[in-house]
Short mmCIF file of N, CA and C in Angstrom, two decimals:
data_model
loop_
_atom_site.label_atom_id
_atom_site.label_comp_id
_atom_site.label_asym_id
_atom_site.label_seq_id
_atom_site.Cartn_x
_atom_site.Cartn_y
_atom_site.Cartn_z
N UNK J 1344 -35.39 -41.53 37.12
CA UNK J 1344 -35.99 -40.37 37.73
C UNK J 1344 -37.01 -39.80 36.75
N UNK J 1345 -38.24 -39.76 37.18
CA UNK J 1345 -39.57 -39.13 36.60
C UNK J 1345 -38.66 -37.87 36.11
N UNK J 1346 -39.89 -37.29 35.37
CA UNK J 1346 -39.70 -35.49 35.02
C UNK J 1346 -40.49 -34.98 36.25
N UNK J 1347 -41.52 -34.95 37.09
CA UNK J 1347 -42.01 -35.14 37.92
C UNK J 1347 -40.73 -35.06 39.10
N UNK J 1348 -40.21 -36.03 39.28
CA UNK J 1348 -39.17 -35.45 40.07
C UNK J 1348 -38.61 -34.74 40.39
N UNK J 1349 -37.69 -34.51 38.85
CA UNK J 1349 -36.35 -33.17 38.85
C UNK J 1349 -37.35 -32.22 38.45
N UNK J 1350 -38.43 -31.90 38.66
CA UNK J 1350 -39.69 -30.82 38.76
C UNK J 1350 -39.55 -30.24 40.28
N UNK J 1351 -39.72 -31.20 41.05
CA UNK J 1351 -39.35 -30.56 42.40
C UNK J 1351 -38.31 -30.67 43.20
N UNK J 1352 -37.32 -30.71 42.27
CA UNK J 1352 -35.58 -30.57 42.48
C UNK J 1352 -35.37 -28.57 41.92
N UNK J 1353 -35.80 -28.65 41.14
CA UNK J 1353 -36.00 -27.01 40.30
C UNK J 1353 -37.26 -26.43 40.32
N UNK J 1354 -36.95 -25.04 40.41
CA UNK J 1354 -37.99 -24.34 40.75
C UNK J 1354 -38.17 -23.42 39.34
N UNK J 1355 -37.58 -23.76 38.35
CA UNK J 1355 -37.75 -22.70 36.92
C UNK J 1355 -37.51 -23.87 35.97
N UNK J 1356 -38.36 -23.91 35.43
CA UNK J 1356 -38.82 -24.76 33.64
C UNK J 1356 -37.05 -24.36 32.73
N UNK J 1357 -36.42 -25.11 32.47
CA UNK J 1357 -35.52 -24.91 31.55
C UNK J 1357 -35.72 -24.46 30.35
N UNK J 1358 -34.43 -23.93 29.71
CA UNK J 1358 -34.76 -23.44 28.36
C UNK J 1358 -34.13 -24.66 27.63
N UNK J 1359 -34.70 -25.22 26.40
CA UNK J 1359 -34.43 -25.62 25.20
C UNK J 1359 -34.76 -25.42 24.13
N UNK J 1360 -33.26 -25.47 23.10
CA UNK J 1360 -33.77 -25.15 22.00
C UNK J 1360 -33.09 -26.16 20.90
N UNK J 1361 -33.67 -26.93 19.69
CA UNK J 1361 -33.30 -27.74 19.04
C UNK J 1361 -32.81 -27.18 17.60
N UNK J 1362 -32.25 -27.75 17.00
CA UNK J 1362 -31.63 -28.00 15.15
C UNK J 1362 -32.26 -28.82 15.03
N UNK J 1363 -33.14 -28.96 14.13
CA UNK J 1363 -33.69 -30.21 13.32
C UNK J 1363 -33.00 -30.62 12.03
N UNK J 1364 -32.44 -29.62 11.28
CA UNK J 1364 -31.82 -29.97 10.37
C UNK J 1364 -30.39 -30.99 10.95
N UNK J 1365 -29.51 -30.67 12.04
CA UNK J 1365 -28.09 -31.02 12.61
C UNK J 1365 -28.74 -31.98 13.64
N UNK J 1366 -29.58 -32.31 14.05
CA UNK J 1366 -29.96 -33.01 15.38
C UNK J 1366 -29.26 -32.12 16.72
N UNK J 1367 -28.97 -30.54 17.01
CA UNK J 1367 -28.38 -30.47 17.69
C UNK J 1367 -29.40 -29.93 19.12
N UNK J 1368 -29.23 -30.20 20.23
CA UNK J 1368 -29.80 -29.26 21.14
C UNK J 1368 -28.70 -28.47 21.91
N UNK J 1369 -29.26 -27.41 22.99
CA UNK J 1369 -29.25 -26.59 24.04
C UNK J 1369 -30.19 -26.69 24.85
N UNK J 1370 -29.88 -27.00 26.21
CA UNK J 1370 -30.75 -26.78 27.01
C UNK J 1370 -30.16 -25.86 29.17
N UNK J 1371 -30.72 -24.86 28.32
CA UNK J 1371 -30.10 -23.93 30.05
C UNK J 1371 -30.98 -24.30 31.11
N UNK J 1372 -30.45 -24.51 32.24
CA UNK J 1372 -31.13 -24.98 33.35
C UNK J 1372 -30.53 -24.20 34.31
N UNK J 1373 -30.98 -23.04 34.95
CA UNK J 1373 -31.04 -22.05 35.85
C UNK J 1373 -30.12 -22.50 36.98
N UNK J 1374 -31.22 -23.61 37.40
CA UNK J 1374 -30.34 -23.80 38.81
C UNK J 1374 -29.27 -24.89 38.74
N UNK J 1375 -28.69 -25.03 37.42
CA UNK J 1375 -27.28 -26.32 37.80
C UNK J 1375 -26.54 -24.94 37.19
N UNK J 1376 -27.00 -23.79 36.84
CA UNK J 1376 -25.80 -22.98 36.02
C UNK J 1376 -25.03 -22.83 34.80
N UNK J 1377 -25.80 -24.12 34.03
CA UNK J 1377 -24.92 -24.46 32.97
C UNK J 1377 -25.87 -24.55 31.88
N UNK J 1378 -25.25 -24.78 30.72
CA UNK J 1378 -25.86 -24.79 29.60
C UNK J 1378 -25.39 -26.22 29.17
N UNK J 1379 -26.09 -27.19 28.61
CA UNK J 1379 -25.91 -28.33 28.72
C UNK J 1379 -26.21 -28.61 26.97
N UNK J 1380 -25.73 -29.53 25.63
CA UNK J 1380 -25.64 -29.25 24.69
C UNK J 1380 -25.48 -30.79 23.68
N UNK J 1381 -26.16 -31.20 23.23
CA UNK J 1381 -26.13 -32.51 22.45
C UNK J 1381 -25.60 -32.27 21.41
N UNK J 1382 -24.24 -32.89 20.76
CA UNK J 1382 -23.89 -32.92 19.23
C UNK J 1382 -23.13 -33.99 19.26
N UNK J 1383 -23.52 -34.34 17.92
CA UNK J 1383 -22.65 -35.47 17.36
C UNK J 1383 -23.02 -37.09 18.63
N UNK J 1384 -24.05 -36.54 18.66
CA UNK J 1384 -24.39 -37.99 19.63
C UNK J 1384 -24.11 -38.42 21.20
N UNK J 1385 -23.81 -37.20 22.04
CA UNK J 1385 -23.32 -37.09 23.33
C UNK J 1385 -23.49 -35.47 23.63
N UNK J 1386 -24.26 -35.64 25.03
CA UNK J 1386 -24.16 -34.78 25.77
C UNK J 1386 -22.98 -34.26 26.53
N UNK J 1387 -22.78 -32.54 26.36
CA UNK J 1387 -21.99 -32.16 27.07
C UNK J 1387 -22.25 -30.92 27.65
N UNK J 1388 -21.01 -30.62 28.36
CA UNK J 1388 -21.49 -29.30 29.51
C UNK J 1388 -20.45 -28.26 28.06
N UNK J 1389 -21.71 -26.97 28.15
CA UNK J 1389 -20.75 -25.74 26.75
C UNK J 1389 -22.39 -25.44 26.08
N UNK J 1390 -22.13 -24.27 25.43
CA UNK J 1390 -22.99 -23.48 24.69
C UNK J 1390 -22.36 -24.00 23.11
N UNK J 1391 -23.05 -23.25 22.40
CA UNK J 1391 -23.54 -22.82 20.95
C UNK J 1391 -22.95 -21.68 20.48
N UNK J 1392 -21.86 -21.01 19.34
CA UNK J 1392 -22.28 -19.81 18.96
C UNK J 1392 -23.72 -18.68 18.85
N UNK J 1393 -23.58 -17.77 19.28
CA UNK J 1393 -24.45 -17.03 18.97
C UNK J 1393 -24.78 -17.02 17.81
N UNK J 1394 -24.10 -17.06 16.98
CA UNK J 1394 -24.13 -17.12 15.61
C UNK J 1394 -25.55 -18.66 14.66
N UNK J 1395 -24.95 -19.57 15.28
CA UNK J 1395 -25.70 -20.69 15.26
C UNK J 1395 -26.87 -20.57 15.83
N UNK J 1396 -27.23 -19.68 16.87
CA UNK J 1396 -28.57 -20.03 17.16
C UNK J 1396 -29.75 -18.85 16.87
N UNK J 1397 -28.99 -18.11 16.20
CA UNK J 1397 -29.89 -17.37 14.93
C UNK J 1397 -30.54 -17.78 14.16
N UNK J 1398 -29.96 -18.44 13.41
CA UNK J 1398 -30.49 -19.14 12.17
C UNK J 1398 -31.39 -20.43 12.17
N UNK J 1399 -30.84 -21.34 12.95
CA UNK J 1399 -30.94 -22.91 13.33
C UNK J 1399 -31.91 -23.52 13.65
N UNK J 1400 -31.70 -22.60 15.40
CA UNK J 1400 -32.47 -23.12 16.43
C UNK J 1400 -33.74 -22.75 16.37
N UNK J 1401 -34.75 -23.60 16.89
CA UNK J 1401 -36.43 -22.95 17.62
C UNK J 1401 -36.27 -23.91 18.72
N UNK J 1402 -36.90 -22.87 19.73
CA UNK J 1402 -37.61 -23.27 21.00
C UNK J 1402 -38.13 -24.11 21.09
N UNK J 1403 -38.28 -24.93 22.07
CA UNK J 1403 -39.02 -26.25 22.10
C UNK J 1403 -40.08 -26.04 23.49
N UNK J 1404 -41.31 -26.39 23.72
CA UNK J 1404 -42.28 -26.35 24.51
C UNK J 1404 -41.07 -26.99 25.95
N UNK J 1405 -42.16 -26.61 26.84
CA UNK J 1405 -41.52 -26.90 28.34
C UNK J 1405 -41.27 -28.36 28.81
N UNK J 1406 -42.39 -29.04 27.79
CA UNK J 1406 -42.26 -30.71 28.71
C UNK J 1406 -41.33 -31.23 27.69
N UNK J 1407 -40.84 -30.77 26.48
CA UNK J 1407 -39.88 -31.24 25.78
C UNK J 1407 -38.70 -30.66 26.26
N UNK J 1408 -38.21 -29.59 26.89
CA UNK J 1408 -37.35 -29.48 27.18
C UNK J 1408 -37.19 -29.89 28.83
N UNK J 1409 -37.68 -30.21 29.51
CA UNK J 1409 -38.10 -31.21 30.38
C UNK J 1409 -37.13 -32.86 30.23
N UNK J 1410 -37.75 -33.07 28.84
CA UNK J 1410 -37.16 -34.20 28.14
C UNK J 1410 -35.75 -34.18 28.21
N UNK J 1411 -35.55 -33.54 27.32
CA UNK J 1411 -34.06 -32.69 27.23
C UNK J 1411 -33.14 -32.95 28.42
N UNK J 1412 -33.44 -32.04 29.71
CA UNK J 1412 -32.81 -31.69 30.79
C UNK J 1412 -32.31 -33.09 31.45
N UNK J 1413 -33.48 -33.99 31.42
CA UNK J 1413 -33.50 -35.57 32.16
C UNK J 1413 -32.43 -35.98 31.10
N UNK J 1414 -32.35 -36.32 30.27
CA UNK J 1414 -31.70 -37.02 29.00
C UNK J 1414 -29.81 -36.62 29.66
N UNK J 1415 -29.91 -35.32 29.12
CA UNK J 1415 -28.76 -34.45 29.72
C UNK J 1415 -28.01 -34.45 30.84
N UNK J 1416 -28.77 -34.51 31.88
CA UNK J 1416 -27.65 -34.73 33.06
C UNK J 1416 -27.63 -35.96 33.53
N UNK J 1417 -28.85 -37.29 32.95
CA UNK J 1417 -28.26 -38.65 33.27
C UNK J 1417 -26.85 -39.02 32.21
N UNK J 1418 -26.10 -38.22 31.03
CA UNK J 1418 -25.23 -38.69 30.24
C UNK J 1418 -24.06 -37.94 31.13
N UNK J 1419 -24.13 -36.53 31.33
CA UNK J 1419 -22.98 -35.44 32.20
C UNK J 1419 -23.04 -35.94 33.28
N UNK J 1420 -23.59 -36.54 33.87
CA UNK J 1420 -23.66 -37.29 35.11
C UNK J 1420 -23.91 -36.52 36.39
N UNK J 1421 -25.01 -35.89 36.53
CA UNK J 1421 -25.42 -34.53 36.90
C UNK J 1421 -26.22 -35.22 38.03
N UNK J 1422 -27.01 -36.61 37.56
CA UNK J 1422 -28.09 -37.76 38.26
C UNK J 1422 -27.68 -38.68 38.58
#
């Protein structure tokens, strides 16, 4: 599935945000409800401390978190 696709599956750009130091992401996607979360080499459905994403995280542009979202729910099995 294109990004192009699940573009007109959703009607709001997801949020992502990466660790570069941990390899970790977050990525919220409005309309599945969930916050969707890469560590340790597998995607799963769960958030981040607040705490952690003080320090850590930066935002990532829209077509990277785009990236993200596709990546994410073909592993949670969302696709």
């Amino acid at each position: 599935m294109t990004n192009n696709l699940i573009a007109t599956r959703f009607s709001t750009t997801p949020l992502a945000m990466v660790d570069d130091e941990t390899d970790r992401v977050m990525v919220y996607s409005a309309e599945l409800h969930e916050t969707l979360v890469h560590v340790k080499g597998r995607w799963r459905i769960g958030a981040f401390a607040k705490s952690d994403l003080k320090d850590n995280f930066k935002k990532v542009s829209s077509a990277e978190a785009w990236k993200y979202l596709k990546l994410a729910m073909r592993e949670v099995g969302f696709l």
